[in-house]
CSV table of N, CA and C in Angstrom, one decimal:
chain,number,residue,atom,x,y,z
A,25,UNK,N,3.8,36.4,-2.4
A,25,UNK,CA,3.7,35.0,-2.4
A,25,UNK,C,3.4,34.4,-1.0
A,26,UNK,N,3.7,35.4,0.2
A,26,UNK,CA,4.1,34.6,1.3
A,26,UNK,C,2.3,34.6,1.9
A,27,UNK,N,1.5,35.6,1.5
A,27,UNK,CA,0.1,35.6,1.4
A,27,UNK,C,-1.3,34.6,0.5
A,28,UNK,N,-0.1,34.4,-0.4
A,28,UNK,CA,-1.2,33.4,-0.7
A,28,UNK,C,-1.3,31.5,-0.8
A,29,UNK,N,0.0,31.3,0.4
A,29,UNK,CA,-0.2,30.2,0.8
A,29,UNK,C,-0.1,30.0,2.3
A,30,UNK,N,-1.4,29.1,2.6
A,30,UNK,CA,-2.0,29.4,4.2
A,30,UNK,C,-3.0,28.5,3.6
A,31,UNK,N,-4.0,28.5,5.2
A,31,UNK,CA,-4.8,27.6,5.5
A,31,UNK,C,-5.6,27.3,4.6
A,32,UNK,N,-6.7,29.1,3.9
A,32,UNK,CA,-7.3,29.2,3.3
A,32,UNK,C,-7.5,28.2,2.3
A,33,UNK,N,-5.8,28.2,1.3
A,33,UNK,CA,-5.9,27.5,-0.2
A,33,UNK,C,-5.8,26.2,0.5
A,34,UNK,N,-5.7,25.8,1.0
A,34,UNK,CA,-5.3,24.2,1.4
A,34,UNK,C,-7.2,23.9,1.6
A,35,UNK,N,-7.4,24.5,2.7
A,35,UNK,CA,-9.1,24.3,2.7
A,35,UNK,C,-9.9,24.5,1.3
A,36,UNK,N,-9.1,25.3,0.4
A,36,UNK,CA,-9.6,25.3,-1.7
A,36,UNK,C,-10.1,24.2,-1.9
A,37,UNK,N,-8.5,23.7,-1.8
A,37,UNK,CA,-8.1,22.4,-2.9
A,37,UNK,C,-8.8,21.3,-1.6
A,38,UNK,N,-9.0,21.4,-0.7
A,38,UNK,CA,-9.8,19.9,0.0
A,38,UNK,C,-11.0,20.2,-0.4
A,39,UNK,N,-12.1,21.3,-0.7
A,39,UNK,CA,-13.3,21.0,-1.1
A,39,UNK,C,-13.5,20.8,-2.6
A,40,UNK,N,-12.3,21.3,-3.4
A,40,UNK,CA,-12.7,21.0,-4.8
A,40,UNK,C,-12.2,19.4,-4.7
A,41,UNK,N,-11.5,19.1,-4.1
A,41,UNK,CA,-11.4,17.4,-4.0
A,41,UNK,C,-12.5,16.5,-3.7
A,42,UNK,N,-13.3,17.5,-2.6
A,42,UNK,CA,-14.4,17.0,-2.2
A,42,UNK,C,-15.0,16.8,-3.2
A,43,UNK,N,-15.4,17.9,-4.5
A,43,UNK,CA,-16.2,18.2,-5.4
A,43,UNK,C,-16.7,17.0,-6.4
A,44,UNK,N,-14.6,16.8,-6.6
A,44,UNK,CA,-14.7,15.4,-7.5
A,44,UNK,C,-15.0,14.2,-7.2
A,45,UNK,N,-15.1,14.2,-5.6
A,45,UNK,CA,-15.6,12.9,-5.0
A,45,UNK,C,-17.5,12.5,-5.2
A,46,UNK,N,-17.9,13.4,-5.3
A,46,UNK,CA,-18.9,13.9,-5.0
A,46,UNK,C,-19.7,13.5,-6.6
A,47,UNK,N,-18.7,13.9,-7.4
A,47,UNK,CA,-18.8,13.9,-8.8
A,47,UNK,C,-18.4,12.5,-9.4
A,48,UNK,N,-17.7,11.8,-8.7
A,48,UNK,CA,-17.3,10.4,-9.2
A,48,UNK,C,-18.1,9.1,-8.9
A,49,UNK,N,-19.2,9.9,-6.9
A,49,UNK,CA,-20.5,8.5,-6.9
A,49,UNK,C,-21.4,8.9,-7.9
A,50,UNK,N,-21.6,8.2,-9.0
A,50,UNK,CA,-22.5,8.3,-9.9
A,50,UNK,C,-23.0,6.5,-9.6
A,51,UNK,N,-24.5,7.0,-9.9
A,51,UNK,CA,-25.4,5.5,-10.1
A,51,UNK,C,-24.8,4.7,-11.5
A,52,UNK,N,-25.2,3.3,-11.6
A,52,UNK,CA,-25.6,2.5,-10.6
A,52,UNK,C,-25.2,1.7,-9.8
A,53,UNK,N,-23.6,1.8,-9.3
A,53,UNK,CA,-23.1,1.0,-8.7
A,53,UNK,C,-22.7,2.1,-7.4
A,54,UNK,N,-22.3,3.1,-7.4
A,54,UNK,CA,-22.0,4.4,-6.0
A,54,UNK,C,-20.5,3.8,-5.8
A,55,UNK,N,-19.9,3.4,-6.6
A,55,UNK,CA,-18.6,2.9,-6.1
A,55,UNK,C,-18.0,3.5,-4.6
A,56,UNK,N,-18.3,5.1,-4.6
A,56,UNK,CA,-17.2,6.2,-3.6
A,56,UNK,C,-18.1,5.7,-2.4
A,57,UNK,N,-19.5,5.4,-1.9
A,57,UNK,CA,-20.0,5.1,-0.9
A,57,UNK,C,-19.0,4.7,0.2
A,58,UNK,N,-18.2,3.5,0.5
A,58,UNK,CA,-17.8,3.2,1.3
A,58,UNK,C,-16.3,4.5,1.6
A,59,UNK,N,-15.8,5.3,1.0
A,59,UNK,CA,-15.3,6.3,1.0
A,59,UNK,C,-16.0,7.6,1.7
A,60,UNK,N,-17.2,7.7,1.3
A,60,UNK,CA,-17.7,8.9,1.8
A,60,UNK,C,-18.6,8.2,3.1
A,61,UNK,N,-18.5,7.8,3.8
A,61,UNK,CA,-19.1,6.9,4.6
A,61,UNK,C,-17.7,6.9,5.9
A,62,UNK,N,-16.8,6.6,5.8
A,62,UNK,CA,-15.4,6.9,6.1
A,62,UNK,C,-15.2,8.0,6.4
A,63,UNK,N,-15.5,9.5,5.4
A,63,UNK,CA,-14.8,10.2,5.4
A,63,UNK,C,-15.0,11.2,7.0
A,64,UNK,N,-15.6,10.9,8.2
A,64,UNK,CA,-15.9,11.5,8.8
A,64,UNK,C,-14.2,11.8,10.0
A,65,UNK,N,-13.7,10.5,9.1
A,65,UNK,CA,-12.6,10.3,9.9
A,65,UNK,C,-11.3,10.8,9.5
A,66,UNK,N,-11.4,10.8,7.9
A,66,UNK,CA,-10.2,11.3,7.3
A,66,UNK,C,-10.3,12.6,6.9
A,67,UNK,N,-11.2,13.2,6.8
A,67,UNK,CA,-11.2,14.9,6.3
A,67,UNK,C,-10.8,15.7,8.0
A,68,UNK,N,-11.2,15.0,9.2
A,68,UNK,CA,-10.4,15.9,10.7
A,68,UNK,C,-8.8,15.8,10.4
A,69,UNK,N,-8.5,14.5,9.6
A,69,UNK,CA,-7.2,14.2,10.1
A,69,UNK,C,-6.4,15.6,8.5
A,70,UNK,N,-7.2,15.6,8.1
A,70,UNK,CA,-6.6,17.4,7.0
A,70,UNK,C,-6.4,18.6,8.3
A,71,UNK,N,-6.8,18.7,9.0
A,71,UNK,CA,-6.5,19.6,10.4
A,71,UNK,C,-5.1,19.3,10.7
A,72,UNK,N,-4.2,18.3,10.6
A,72,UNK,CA,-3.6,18.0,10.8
A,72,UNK,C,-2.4,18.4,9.8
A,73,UNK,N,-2.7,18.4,8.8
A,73,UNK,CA,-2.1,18.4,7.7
A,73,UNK,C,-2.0,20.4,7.9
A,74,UNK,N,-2.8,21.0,8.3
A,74,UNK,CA,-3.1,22.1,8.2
A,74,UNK,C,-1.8,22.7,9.1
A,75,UNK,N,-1.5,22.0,10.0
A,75,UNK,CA,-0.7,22.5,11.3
A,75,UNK,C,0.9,22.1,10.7
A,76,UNK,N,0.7,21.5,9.3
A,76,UNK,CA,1.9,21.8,9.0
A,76,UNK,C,2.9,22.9,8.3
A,77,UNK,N,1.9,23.6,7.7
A,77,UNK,CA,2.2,25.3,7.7
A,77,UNK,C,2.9,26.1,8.3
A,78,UNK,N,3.2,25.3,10.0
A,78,UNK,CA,4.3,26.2,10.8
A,78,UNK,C,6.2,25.9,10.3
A,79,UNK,N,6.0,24.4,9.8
A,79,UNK,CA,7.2,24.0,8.5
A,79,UNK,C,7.8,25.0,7.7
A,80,UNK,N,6.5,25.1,7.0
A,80,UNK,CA,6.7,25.8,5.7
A,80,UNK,C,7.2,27.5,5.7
A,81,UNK,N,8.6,27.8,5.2
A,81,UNK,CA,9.1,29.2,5.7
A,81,UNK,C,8.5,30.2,4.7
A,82,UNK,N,7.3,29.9,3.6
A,82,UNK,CA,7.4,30.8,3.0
A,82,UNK,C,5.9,31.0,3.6
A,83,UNK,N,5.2,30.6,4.4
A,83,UNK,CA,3.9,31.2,5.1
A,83,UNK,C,4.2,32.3,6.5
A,84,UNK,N,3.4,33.5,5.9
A,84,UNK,CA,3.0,34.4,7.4
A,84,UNK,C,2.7,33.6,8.3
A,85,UNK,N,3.7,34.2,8.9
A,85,UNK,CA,3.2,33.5,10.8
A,85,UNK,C,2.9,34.2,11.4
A,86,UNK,N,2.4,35.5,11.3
A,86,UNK,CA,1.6,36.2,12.4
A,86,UNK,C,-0.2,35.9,11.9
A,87,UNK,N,-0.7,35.6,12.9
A,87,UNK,CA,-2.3,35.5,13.1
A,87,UNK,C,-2.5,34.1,12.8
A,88,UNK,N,-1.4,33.4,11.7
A,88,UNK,CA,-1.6,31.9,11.4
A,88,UNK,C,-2.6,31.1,12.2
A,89,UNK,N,-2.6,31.1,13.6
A,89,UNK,CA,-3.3,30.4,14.4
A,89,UNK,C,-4.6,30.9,14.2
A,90,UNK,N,-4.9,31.8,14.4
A,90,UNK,CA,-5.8,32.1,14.0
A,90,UNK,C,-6.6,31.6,12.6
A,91,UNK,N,-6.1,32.2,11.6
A,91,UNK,CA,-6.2,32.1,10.3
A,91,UNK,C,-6.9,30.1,10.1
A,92,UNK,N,-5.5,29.6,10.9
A,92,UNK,CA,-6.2,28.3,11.1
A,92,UNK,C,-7.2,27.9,11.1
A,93,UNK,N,-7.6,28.6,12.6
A,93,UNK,CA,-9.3,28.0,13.2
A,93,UNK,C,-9.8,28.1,12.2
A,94,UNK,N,-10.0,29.4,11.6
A,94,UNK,CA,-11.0,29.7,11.1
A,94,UNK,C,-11.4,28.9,10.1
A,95,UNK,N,-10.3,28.7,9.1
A,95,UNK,CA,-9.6,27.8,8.0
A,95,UNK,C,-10.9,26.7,8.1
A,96,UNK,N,-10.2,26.1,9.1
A,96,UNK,CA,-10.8,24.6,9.7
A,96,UNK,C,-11.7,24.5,9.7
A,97,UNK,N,-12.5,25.8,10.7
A,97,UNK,CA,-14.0,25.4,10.9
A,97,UNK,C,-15.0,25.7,9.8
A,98,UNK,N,-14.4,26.5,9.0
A,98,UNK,CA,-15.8,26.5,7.7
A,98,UNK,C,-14.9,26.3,7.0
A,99,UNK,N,-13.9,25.9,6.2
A,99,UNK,CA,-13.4,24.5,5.1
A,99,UNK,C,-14.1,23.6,5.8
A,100,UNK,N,-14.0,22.6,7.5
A,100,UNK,CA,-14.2,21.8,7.9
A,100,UNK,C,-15.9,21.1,7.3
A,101,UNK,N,-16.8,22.6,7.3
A,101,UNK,CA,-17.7,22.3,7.4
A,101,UNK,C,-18.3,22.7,6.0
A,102,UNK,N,-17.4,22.9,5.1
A,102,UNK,CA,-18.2,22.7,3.9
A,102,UNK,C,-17.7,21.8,2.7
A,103,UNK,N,-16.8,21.4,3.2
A,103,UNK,CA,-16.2,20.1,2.8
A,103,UNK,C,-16.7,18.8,3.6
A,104,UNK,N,-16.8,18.8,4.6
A,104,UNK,CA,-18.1,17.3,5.4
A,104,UNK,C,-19.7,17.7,4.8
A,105,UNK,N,-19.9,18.4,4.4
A,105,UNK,CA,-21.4,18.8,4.1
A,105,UNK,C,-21.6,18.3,2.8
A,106,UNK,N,-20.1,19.1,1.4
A,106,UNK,CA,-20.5,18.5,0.3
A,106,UNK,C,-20.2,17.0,-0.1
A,107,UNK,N,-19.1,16.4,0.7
A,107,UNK,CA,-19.1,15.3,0.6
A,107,UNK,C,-20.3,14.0,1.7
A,108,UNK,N,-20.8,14.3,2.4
A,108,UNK,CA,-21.7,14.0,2.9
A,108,UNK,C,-23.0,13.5,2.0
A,109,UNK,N,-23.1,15.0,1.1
A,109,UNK,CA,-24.9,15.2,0.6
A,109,UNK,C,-24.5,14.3,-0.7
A,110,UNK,N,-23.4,13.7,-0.8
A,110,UNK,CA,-23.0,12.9,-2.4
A,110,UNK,C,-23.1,11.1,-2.2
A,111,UNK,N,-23.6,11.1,-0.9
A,111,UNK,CA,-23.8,9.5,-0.2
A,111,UNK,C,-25.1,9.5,-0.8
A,112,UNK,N,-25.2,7.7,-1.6
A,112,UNK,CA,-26.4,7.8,-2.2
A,112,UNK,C,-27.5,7.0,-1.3
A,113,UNK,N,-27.0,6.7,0.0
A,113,UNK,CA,-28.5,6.6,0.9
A,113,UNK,C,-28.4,7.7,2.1
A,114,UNK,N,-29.1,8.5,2.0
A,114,UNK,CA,-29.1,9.3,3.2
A,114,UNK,C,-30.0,8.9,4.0
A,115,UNK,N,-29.5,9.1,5.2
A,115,UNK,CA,-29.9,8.7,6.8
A,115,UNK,C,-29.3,9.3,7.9
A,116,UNK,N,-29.7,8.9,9.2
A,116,UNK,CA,-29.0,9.3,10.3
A,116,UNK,C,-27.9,9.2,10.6
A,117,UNK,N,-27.3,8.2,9.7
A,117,UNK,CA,-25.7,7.8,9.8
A,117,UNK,C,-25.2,9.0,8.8
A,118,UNK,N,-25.5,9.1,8.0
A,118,UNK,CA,-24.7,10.5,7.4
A,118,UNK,C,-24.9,11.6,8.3
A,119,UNK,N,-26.1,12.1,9.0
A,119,UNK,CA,-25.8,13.5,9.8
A,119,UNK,C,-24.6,13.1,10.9
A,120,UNK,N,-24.9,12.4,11.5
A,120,UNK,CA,-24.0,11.8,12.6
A,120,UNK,C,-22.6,11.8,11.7
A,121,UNK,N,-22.7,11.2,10.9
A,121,UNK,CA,-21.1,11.5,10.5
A,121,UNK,C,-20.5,12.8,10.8
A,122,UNK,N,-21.3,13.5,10.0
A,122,UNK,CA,-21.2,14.9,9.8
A,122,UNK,C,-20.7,16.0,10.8
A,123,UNK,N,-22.1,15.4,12.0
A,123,UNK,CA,-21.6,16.0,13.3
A,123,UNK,C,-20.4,15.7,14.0
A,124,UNK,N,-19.9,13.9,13.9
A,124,UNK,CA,-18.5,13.3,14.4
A,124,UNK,C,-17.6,14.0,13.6
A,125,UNK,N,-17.1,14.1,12.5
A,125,UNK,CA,-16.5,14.8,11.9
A,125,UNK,C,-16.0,16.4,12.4
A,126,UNK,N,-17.2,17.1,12.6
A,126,UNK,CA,-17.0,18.4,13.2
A,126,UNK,C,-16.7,18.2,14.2
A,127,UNK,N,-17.2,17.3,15.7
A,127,UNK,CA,-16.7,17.3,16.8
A,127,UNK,C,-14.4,17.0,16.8
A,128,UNK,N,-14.2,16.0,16.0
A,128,UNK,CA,-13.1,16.0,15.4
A,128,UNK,C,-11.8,16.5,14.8
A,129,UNK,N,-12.5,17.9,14.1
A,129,UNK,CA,-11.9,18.6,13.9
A,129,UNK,C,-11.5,19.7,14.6
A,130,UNK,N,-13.1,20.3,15.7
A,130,UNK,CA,-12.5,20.6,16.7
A,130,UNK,C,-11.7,20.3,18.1
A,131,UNK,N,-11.3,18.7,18.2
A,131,UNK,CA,-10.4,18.5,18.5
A,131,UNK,C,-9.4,18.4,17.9
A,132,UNK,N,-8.9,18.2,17.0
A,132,UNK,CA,-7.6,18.1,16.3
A,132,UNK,C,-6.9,19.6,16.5
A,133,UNK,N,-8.4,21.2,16.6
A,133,UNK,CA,-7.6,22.0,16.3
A,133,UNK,C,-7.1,22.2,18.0
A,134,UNK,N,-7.9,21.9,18.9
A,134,UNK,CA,-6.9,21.7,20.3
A,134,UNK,C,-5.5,21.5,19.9
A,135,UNK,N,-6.0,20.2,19.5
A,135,UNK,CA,-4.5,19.3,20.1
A,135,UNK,C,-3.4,19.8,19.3
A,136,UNK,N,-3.9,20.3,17.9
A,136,UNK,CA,-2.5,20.8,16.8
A,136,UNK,C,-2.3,22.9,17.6
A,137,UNK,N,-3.4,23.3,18.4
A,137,UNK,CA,-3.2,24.4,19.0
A,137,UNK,C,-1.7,24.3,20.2
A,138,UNK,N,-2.6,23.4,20.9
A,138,UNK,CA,-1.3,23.3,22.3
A,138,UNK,C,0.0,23.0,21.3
A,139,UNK,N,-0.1,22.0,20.8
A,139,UNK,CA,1.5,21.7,20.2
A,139,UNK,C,2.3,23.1,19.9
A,140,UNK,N,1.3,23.5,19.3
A,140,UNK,CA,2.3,24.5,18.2
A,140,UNK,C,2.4,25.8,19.1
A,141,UNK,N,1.6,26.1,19.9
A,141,UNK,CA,2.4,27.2,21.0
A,141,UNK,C,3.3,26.5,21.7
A,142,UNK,N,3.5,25.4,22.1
A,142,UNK,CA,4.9,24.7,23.2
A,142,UNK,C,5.7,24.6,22.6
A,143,UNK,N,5.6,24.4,20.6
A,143,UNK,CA,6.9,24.3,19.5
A,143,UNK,C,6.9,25.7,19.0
A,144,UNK,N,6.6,26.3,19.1
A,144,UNK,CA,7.0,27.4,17.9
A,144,UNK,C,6.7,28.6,19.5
């Protein structure tokens, strides 16, 4: 059990969340637009949520940090991608999101990095 909760499944369940977001802007009104428009800000702040796994006593803590990054940067990036391509005007403001987003996340994993080696 202690293997199969970690970064990985948390990055799962944020892109199948994505999935249903993605699945829920339907025409003709795009209700999720102002959500996925947003989201460049709230899917870094899941990095966060990620670094709470040092809490949790039934997760392996050897390589975790690691495991993280990795976690982060391709969940990060295919969870901003699928929720991105589900905006129903695409433009430069969706790539830009996309890239703010990634620049984001790789701060968060700084900042939730230093923490967690000075705490743990």
């Amino acid at each position: 059990m202690r293997y199969l909760i970690g970064p990985e499944l948390l990055w799962l369940l944020f892109y199948g969340g994505a999935i249903l977001v993605a699945r829920a802007n339907v025409p003709p009104r795009y209700p999720v637009d102002d959500f996925i428009e947003r989201s460049w800000f709230y899917i870094p702040l899941l990095v966060l949520l990620t670094f709470a796994l040092w809490w949790a006593p039934v997760v392996e803590k050897s390589w975790l940090l690691l495991r993280v990054w990795v976690a982060c940067i391709i969940g990060g990036h295919f969870v901003l991608e699928k929720i991105m391509e589900a905006n129903s005007t695409q433009g430069p403001g969706i790539g830009m999101g996309y890239l703010v987003g990634m620049i984001f996340i790789f701060l968060w994993l700084v900042v939730g990095s230093i923490f967690v080696v000075i705490k743990f």
